[in-house]
PDB file of C-alpha atoms and ligand atoms in Angstrom:
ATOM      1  CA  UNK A   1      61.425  21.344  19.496  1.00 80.00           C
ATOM      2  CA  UNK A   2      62.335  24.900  18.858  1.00 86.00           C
ATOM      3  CA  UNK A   3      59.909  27.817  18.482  1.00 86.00           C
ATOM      4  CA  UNK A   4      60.573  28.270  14.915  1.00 89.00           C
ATOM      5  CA  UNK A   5      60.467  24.307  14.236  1.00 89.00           C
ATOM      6  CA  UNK A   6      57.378  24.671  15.866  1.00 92.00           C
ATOM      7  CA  UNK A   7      56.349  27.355  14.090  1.00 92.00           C
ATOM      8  CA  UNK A   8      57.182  25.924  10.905  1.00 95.00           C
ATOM      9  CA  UNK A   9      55.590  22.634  11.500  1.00 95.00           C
ATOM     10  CA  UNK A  10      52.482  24.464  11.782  1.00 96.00           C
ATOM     11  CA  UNK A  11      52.758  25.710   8.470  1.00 97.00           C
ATOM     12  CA  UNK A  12      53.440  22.614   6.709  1.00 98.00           C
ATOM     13  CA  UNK A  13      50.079  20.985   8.603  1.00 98.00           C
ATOM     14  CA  UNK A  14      47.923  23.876   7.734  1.00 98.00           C
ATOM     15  CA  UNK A  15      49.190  23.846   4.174  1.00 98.00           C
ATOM     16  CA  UNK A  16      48.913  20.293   3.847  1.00 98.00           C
ATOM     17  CA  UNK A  17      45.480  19.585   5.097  1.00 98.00           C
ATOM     18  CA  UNK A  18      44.068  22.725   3.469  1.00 98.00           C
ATOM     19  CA  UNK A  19      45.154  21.156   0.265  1.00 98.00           C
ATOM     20  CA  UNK A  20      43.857  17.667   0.865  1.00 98.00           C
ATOM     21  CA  UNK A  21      40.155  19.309   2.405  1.00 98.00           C
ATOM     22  CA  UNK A  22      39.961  21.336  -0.658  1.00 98.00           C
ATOM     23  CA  UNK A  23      40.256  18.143  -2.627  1.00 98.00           C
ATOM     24  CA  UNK A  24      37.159  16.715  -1.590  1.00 98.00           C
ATOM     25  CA  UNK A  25      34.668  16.136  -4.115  1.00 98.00           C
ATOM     26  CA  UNK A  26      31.038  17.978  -3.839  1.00 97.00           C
ATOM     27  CA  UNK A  27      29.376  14.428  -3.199  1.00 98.00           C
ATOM     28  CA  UNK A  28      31.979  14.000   0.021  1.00 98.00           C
ATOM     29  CA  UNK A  29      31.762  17.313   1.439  1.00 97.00           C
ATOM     30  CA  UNK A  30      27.599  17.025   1.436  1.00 98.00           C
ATOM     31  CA  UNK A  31      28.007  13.564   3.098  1.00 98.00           C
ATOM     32  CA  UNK A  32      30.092  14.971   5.517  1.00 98.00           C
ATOM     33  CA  UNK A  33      28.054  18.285   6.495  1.00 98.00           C
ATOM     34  CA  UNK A  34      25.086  15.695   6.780  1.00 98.00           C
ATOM     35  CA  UNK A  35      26.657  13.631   9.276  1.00 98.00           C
ATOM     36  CA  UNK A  36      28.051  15.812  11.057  1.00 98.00           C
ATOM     37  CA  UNK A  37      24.250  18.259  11.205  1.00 98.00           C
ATOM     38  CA  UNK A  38      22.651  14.311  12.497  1.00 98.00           C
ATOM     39  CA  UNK A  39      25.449  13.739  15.214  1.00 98.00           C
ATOM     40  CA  UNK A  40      25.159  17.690  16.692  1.00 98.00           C
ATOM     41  CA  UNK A  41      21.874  17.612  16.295  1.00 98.00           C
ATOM     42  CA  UNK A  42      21.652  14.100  17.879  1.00 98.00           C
ATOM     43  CA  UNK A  43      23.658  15.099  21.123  1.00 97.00           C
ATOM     44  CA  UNK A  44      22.290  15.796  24.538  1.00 96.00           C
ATOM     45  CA  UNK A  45      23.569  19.026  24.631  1.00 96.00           C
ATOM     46  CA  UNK A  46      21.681  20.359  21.899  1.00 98.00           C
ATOM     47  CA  UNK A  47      18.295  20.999  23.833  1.00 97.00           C
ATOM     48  CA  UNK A  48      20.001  23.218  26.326  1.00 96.00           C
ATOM     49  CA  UNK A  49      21.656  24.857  23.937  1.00 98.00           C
ATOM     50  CA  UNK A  50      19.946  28.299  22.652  1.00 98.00           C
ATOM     51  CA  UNK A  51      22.734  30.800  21.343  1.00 98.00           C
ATOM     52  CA  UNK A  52      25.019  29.687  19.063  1.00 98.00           C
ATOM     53  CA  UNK A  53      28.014  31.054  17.125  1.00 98.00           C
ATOM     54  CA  UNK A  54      28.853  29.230  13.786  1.00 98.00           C
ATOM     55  CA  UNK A  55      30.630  30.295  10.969  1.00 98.00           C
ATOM     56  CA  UNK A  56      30.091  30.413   7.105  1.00 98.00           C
ATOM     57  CA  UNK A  57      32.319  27.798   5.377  1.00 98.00           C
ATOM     58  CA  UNK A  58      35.284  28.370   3.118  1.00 97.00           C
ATOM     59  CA  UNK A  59      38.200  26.430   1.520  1.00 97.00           C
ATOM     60  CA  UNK A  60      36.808  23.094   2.010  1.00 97.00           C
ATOM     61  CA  UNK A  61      35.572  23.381   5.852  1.00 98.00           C
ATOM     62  CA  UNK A  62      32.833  21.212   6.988  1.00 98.00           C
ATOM     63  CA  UNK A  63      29.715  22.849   5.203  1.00 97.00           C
ATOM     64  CA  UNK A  64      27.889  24.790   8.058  1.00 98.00           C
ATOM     65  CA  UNK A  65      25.051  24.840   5.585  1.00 98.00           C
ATOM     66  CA  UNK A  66      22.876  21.498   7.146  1.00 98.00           C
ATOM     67  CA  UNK A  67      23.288  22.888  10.694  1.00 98.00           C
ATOM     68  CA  UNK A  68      22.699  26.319   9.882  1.00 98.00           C
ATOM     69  CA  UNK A  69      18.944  25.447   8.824  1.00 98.00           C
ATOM     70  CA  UNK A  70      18.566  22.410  11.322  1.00 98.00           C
ATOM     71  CA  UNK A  71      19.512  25.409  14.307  1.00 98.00           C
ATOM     72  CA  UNK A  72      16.653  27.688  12.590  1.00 98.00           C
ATOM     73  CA  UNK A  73      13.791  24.931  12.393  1.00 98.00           C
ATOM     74  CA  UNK A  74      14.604  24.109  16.079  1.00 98.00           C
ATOM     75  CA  UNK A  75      14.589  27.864  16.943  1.00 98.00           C
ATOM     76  CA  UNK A  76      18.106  28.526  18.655  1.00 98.00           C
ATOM     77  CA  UNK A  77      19.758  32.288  17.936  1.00 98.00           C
ATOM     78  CA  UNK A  78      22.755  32.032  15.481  1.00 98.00           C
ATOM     79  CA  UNK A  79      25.652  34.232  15.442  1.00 98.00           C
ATOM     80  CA  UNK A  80      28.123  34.656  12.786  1.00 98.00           C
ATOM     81  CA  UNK A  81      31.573  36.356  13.066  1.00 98.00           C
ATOM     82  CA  UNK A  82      32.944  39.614  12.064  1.00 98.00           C
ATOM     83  CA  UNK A  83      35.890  40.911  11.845  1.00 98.00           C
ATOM     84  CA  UNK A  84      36.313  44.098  14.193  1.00 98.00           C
ATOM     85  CA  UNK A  85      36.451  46.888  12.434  1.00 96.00           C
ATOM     86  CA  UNK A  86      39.270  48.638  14.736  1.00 95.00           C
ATOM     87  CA  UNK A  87      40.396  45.976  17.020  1.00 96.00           C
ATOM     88  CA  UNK A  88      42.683  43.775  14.244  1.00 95.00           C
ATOM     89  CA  UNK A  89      42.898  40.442  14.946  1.00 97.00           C
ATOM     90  CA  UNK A  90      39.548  40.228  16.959  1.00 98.00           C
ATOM     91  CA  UNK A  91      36.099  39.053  15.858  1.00 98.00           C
ATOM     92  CA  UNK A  92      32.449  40.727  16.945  1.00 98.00           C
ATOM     93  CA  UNK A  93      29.628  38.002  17.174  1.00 98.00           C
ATOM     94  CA  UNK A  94      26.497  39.597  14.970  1.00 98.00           C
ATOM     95  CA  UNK A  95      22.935  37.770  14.781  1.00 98.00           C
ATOM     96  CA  UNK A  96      22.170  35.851  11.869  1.00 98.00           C
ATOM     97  CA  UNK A  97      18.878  35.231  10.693  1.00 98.00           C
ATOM     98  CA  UNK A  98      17.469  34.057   7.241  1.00 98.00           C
ATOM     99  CA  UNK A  99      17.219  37.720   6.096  1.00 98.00           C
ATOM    100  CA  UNK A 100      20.317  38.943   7.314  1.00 98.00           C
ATOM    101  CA  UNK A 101      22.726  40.715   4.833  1.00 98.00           C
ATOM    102  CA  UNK A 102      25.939  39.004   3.924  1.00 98.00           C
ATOM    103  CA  UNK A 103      29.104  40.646   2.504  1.00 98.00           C
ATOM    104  CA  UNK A 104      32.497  39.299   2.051  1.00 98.00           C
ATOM    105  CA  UNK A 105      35.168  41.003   4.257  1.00 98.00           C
ATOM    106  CA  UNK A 106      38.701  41.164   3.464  1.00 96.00           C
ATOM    107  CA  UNK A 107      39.985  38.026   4.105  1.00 97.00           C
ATOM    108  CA  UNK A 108      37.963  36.438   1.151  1.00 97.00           C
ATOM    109  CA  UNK A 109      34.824  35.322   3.514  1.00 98.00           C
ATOM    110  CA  UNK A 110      31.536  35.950   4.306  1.00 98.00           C
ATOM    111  CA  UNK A 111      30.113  37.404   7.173  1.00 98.00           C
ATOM    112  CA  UNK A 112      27.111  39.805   7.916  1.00 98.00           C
ATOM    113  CA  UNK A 113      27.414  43.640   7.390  1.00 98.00           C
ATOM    114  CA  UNK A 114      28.371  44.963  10.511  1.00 98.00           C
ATOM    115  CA  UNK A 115      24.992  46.228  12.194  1.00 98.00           C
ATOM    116  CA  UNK A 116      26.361  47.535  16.261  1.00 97.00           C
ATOM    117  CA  UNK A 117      22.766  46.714  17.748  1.00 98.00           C
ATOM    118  CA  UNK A 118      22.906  43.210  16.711  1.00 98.00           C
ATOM    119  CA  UNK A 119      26.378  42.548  17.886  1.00 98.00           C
ATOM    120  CA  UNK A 120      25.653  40.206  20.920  1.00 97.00           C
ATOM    121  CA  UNK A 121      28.771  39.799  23.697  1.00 97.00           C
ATOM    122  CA  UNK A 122      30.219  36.553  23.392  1.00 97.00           C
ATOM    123  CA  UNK A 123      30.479  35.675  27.294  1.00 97.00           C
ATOM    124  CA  UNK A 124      26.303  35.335  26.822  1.00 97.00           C
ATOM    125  CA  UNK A 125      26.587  32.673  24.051  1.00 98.00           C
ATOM    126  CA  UNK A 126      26.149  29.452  25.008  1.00 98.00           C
ATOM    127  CA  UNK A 127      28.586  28.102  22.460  1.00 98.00           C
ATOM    128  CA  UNK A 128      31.237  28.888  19.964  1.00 98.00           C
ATOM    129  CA  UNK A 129      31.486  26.811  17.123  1.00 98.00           C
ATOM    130  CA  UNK A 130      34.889  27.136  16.131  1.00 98.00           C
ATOM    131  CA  UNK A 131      36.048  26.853  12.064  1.00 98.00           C
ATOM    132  CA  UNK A 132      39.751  24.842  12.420  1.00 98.00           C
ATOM    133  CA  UNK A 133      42.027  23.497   9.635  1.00 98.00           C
ATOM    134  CA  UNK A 134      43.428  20.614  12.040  1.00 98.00           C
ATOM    135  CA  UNK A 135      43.166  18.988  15.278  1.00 98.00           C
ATOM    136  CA  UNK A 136      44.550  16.758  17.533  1.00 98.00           C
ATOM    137  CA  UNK A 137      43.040  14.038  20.367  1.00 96.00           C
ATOM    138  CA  UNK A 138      43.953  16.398  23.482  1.00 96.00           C
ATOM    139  CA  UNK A 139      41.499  18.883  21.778  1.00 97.00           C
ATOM    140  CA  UNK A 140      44.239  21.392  20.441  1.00 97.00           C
ATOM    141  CA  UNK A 141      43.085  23.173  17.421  1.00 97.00           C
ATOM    142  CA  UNK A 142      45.055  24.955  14.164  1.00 97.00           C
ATOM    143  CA  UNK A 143      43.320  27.107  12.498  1.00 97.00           C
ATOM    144  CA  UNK A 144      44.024  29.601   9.809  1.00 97.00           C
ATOM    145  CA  UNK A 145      46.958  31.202  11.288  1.00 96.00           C
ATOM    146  CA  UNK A 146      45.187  35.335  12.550  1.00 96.00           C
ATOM    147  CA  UNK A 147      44.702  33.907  15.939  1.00 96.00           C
ATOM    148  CA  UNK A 148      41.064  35.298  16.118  1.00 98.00           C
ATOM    149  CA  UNK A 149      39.506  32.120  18.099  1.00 97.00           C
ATOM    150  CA  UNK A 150      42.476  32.129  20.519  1.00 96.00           C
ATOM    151  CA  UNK A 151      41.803  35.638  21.481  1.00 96.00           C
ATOM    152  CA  UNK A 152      38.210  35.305  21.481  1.00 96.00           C
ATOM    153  CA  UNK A 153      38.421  32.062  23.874  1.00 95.00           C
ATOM    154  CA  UNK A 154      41.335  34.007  26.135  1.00 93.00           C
ATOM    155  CA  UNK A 155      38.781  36.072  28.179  1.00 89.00           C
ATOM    156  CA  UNK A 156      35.804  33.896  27.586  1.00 94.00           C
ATOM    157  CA  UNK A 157      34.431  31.555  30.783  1.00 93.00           C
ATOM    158  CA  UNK A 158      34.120  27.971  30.801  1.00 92.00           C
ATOM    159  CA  UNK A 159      30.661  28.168  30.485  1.00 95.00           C
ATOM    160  CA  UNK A 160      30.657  28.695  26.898  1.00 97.00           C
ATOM    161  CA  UNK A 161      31.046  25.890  25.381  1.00 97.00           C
ATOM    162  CA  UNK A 162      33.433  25.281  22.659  1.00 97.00           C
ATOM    163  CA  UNK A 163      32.976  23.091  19.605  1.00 98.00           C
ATOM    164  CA  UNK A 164      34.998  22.250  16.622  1.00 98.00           C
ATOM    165  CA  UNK A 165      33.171  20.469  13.171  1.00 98.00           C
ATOM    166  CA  UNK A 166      35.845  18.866  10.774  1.00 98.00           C
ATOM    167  CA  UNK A 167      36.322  16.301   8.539  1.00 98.00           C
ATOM    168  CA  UNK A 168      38.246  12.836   9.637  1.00 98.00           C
ATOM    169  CA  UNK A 169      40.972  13.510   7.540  1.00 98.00           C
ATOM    170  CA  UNK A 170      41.518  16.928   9.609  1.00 98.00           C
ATOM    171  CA  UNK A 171      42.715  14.484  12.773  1.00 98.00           C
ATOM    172  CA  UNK A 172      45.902  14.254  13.980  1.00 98.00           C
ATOM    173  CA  UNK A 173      47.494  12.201  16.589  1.00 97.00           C
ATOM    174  CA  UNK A 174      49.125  15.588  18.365  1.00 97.00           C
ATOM    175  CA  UNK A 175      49.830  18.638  17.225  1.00 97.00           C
ATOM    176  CA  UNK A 176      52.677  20.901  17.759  1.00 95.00           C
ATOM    177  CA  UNK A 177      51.024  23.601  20.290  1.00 93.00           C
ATOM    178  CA  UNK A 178      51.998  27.106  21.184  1.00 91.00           C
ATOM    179  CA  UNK A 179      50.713  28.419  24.794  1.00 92.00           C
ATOM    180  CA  UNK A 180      48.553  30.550  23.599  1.00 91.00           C
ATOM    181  CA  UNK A 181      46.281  27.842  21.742  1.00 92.00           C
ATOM    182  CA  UNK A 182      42.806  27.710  23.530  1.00 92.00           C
ATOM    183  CA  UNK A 183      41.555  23.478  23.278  1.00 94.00           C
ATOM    184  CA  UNK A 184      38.191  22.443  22.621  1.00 97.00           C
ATOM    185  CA  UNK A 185      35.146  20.640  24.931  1.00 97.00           C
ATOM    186  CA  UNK A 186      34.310  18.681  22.093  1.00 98.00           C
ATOM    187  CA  UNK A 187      35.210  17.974  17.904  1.00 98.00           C
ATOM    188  CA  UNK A 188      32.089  16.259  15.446  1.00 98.00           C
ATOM    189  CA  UNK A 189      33.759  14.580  12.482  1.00 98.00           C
ATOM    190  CA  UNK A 190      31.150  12.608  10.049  1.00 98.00           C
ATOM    191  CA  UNK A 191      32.697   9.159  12.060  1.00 97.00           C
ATOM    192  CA  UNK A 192      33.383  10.647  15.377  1.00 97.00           C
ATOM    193  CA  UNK A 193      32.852  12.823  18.359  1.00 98.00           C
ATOM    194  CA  UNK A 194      35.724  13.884  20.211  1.00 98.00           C
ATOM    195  CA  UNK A 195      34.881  15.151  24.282  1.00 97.00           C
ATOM    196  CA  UNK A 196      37.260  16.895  26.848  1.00 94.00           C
ATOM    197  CA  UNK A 197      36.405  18.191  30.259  1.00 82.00           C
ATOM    198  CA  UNK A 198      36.078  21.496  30.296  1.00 73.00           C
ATOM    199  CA  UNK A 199      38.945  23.098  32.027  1.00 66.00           C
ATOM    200  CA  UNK A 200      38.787  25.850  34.854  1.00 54.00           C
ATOM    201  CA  UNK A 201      40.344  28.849  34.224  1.00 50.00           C
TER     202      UNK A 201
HETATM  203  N1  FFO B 301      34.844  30.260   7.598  1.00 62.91           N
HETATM  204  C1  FFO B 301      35.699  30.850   8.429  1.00 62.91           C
HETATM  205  N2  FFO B 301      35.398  32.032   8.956  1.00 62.91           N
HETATM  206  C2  FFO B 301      36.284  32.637   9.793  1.00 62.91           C
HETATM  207  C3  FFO B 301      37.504  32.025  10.135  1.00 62.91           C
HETATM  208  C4  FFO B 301      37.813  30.755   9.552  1.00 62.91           C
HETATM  209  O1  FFO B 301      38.866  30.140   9.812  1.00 62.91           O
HETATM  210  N3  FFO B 301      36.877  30.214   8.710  1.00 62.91           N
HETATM  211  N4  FFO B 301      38.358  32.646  11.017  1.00 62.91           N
HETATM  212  C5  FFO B 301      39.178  31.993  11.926  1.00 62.91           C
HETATM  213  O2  FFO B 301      39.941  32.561  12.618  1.00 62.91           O
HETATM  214  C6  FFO B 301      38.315  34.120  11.072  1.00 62.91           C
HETATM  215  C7  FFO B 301      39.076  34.631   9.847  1.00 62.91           C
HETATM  216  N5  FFO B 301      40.423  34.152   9.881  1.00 62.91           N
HETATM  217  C8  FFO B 301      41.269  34.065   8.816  1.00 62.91           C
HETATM  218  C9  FFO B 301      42.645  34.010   9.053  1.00 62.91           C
HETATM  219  C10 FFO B 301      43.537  33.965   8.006  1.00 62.91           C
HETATM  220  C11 FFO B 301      43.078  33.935   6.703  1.00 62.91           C
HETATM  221  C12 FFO B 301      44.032  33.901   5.576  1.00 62.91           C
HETATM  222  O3  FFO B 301      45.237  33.903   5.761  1.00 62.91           O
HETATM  223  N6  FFO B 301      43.448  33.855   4.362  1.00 62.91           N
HETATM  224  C13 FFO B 301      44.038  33.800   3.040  1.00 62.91           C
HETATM  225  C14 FFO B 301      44.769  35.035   2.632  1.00 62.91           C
HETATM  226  C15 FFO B 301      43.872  36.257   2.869  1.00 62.91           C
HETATM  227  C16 FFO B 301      43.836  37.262   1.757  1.00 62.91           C
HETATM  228  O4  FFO B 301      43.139  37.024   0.739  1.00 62.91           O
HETATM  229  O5  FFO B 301      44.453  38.321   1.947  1.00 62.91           O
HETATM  230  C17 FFO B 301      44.703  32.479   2.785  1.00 62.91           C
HETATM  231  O6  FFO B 301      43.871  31.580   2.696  1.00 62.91           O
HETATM  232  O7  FFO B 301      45.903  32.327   2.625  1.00 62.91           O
HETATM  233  C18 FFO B 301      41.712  33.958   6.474  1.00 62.91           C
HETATM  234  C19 FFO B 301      40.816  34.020   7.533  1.00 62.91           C
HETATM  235  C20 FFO B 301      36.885  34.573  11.154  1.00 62.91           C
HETATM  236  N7  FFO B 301      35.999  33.877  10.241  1.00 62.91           N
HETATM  237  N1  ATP B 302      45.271  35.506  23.396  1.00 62.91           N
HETATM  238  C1  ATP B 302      46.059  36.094  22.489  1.00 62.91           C
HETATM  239  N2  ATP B 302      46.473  37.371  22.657  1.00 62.91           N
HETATM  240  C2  ATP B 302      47.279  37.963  21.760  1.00 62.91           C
HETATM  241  N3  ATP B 302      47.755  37.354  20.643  1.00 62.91           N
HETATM  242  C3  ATP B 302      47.394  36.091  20.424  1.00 62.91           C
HETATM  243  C4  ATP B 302      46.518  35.402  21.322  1.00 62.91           C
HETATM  244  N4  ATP B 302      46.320  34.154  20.823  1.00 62.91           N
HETATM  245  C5  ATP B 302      47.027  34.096  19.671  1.00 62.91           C
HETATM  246  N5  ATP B 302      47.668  35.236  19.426  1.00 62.91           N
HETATM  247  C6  ATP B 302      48.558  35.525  18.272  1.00 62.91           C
HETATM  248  O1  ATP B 302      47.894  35.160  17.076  1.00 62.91           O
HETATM  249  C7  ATP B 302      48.835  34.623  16.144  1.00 62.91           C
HETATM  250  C8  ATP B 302      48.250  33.447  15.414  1.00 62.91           C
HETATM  251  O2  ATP B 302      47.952  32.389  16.328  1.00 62.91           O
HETATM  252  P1  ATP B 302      47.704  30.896  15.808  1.00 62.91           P
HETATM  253  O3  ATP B 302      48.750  30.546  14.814  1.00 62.91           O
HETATM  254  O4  ATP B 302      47.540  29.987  16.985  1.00 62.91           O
HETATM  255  O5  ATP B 302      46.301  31.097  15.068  1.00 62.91           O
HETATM  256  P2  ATP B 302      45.165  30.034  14.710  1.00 62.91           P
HETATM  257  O6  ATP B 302      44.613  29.385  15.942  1.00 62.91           O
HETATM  258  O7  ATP B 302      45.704  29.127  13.681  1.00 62.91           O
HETATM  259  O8  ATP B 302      44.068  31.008  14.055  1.00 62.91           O
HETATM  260  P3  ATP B 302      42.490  31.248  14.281  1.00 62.91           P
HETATM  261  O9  ATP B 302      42.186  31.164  15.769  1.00 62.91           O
HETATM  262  O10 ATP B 302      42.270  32.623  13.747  1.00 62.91           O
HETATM  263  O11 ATP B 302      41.782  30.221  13.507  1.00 62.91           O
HETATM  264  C9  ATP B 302      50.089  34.268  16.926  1.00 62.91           C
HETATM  265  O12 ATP B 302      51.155  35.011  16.402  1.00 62.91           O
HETATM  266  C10 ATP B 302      49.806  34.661  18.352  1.00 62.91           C
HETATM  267  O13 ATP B 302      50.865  35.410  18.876  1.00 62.91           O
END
């Protein structure tokens, strides 16, 4: 296929299965989040795990809501993204707690007001929850098109460990890549989990 095919094709899948996620009634999307909170919380990686990075949900995405408040009753540091306020096209990682101020940035979602001493470097995090609009079964994500997770995953080690959360209908047999796309150790849907080796860089 040729770049711009490619490139295209992209398009039409993020386009398409934003439209069908945003479709989701209220009643799904809660029944989804829930599932989803049960099987993270449910894995054996969750003990070990103390910081996280998650995300605050928008357009349809898996609510982060459940997991949000399961990760504060079982004590583990959450981290939200920002956008950088220089650097375009990268993301900061700020601490988020129940008091923490939220604002929404210029892309139409919410993330904490930037506060420098609370910024925590993302090579320390013990895993990146990533938002996505689509994935495949090789653990290839799409998301919104700015490239922000790609970036943030290009210098990052393979001891961070890096999740997706999506709905079923967000799976695809294989996606059209580009070799920049960073893959996944491991997608939650509400009917199942998705694992990969993770790869040495
Ligand atoms: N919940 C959530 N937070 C996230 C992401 C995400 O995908 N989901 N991101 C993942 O990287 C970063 C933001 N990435 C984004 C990339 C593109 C667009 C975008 O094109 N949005 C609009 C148009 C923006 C506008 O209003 O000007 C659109 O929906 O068409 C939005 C966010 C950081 N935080
Ligand atoms: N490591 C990188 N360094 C520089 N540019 C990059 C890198 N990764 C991706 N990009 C650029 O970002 C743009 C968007 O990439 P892509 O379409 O894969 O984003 P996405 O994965 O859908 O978005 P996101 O990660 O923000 O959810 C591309 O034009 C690509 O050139």
């Amino acid at each position: 296929m040729s770049e711009s095919s490619c490139q295209h094709l992209r398009q039409t899948i993020r386009h398409q299965t934003r439209e069908r996620r945003r479709a989701l009634l209220d009643t799904q999307q809660q029944q989804a989040a829930t599932a989803v909170c049960s099987r993270f919380t449910a894995h054996p990686n969750f003990a070990n795990t103390h910081a996280i990075a998650l995300y605050l949900s928008v357009d349809g995405e898996l609510s982060t809501a459940p997991l949000i408040e399961a990760c504060w009753q079982a004590k583990k540091q959450l981290y939200l993204p920002v956008l950088h306020p220089f650097c375009k096209g990268h993301l900061l990682f700020q601490r988020y707690q129940p008091h923490t101020t939220i604002v929404t940035n210029r892309l139409g979602i919410n993330e904490p007001q930037l506060n420098c001493s609370e910024v925590h470097p993302v090579n320390q995090l013990d895993m990146v929850i990533t938002p996505l609009v689509a994935f495949d079964r090789q653990g290839n994500r799409l998301g919104m098109g700015g490239g922000f997770y790609d970036r943030t995953f290009s210098h990052l080690g393979s001891h961070v460990q890096r999740v997706g959360i999506a709905h079923d209908l967000q799976c695809y047999p294989k996606l059209p890549t580009a070799i920049w796309d960073q893959p996944l150790n491991r997608i939650f849907t509400p009917s199942e989990l998705f694992e990969w080796p993770a790869k040495s860089v």
